[in-house]
Amino acid sequence: MKSLGHYPATRWVHRFLLLAVVGIGLTTSAPQSAQSAASEDRVGPKLEVFASRHYHIHTDLPRRDVVPFGQHMDAIYERYRQRFADFNTHDQTPMPLYLFRARADYEAFLQRHDLNGHNSGGMFFVTKDIVGLATWTEGKSRSQTLAVLQHEGFHQFAWRHIGPNIPVWVNEGLAQYFEDAILVRDRMTLGLAGSRRVQAVRGAIASGDVMPVAALLAMTPQQWGGILREDPARSELLYAQAWSIAYFLIHADGGKYRAAFGTYLQLLSKSQDASQAYARAFGSSDVSKLEKAWLAYAAKQEPDPLSTATYRLEFIGTAMRFLEEQGEPLPDSIEALQQTLVSRGFAVTRTTHHITDTAEAADASMFTYDRPNGSAAAFQLLAASRSDLPPRVIATGLQPEPVLTWSRDANDQLVMDIIYR
């Protein structure tokens, strides 16, 4: 093992769904490498194991590509542990993380363990034979891969430190909450509210389609899974509403419900029945008062400018990478880039947790962002850090400022990332 617990013998799987499709006139996908294609005809790539402080990372990536992921996940783990310091944290053995370069090798690895990874972007799994967190990196931005790891990493942490019987709504709600977190100089920024979830919940409230809170809190994993399989439209709202309620319990009214929510989680970690834990933590088994307060809060919630800007930077970066891979010259301004993409009918469709949205170059707002004072501003191109990389893109005036950056991996593949300064 190179430097960078006990689980019940049961089967437990969580999938992070992420499917990106990029089109310029037609649908395309990232090219399959020779190694990816070859993986279908053999057992799989040889995995080395790198030991970070909190993870054993099984990977076919070279050390230079693995180190940033290990450092990031160690920092995220420390934040999980700080926020759940009073929970069952006696088991501090490193947790297994499987990080593949190619999607085909990720799916083949899961298939060998009778797990279906098709159309998933990452997975936390527990079976009688193996436990771990898995994803792949090729064709995704580093920030997208980190979002998957943060989401699935929370499920892995919660399984160990809160327990395997955590209600599905709070497990999914908090996983999405931590998925959105960003690290700035090793400090985690939480409480970001992306537009897709906010708008999904607001729309459902306006149309009267939200699930009663009592029903959501009592939902079993089997019921949740049934909705995912049978009702994709309802699945979108399930995830968004679970996130919204968790967000509300942490942030609403200056943190009015935060202590009770923490007590609820602590009781769950001690194997208390979920309904009894809620009644003890919130002082009543009746959720109607809390539901009324949540509905009023969620109906008025607005997306935060940083999340919106980051989402649009991901769109711009996807477009720039596509043009670069097609051998087309990159425009020298955001305005010229917009014109080029509009002329080609460029669009990106993404599905995450059954929430699907499509961003189009024809939408002029995709090339602008809102500053804290409410004024709109255009993204700015910055000089490339190297001659073989595309220009960087920045949203000035936000705190912190998101910057779209570029690098190349050990296979000389272009890697997009969002950093914050």
Short mmCIF file of C-alpha atoms in Angstrom, two decimals, residues 7 12 55 77 80-81 84 87-89 95 124 126 150-168 170-175 178 265 268-270:
data_model
loop_
_atom_site.label_atom_id
_atom_site.label_comp_id
_atom_site.label_asym_id
_atom_site.label_seq_id
_atom_site.Cartn_x
_atom_site.Cartn_y
_atom_site.Cartn_z
CA TYR A 7 -19.85 -3.75 8.51
CA TRP A 12 -26.96 -1.81 0.88
CA TYR A 55 -9.27 6.52 2.98
CA TYR A 77 -14.10 13.85 6.14
CA TYR A 80 -18.09 15.54 8.57
CA ARG A 81 -16.42 14.52 11.82
CA PHE A 84 -20.98 15.01 14.02
CA PHE A 87 -21.82 10.65 17.33
CA ASN A 88 -20.47 7.12 17.20
CA THR A 89 -16.94 7.86 15.95
CA MET A 95 -12.61 3.73 4.49
CA PHE A 124 -21.71 3.61 -2.10
CA VAL A 126 -22.30 -2.65 1.22
CA GLN A 150 -18.88 14.29 -1.34
CA HIS A 151 -22.42 12.97 -1.83
CA GLU A 152 -21.54 9.29 -1.70
CA GLY A 153 -18.90 9.99 0.93
CA PHE A 154 -21.60 11.31 3.24
CA HIS A 155 -23.59 8.09 2.79
CA GLN A 156 -20.44 6.13 3.66
CA PHE A 157 -19.76 8.30 6.72
CA ALA A 158 -23.40 8.16 7.83
CA TRP A 159 -23.47 4.37 7.53
CA ARG A 160 -20.54 4.08 9.91
CA HIS A 161 -21.22 6.92 12.35
CA ILE A 162 -25.00 7.40 12.36
CA GLY A 163 -25.97 3.86 11.48
CA PRO A 164 -27.49 1.81 8.66
CA ASN A 165 -31.08 2.59 9.70
CA ILE A 166 -30.96 6.34 9.11
CA PRO A 167 -34.25 7.36 7.41
CA VAL A 168 -33.87 7.62 3.67
CA VAL A 170 -32.50 12.57 5.85
CA ASN A 171 -29.77 10.40 4.33
CA GLU A 172 -30.50 11.76 0.86
CA GLY A 173 -31.23 15.30 2.01
CA LEU A 174 -27.94 15.67 3.87
CA ALA A 175 -25.96 13.91 1.13
CA PHE A 178 -22.82 18.14 1.53
CA LEU A 265 -29.66 12.62 14.35
CA LEU A 268 -30.90 7.88 15.38
CA SER A 269 -27.20 7.10 15.87
CA LYS A 270 -28.20 5.37 19.13
#
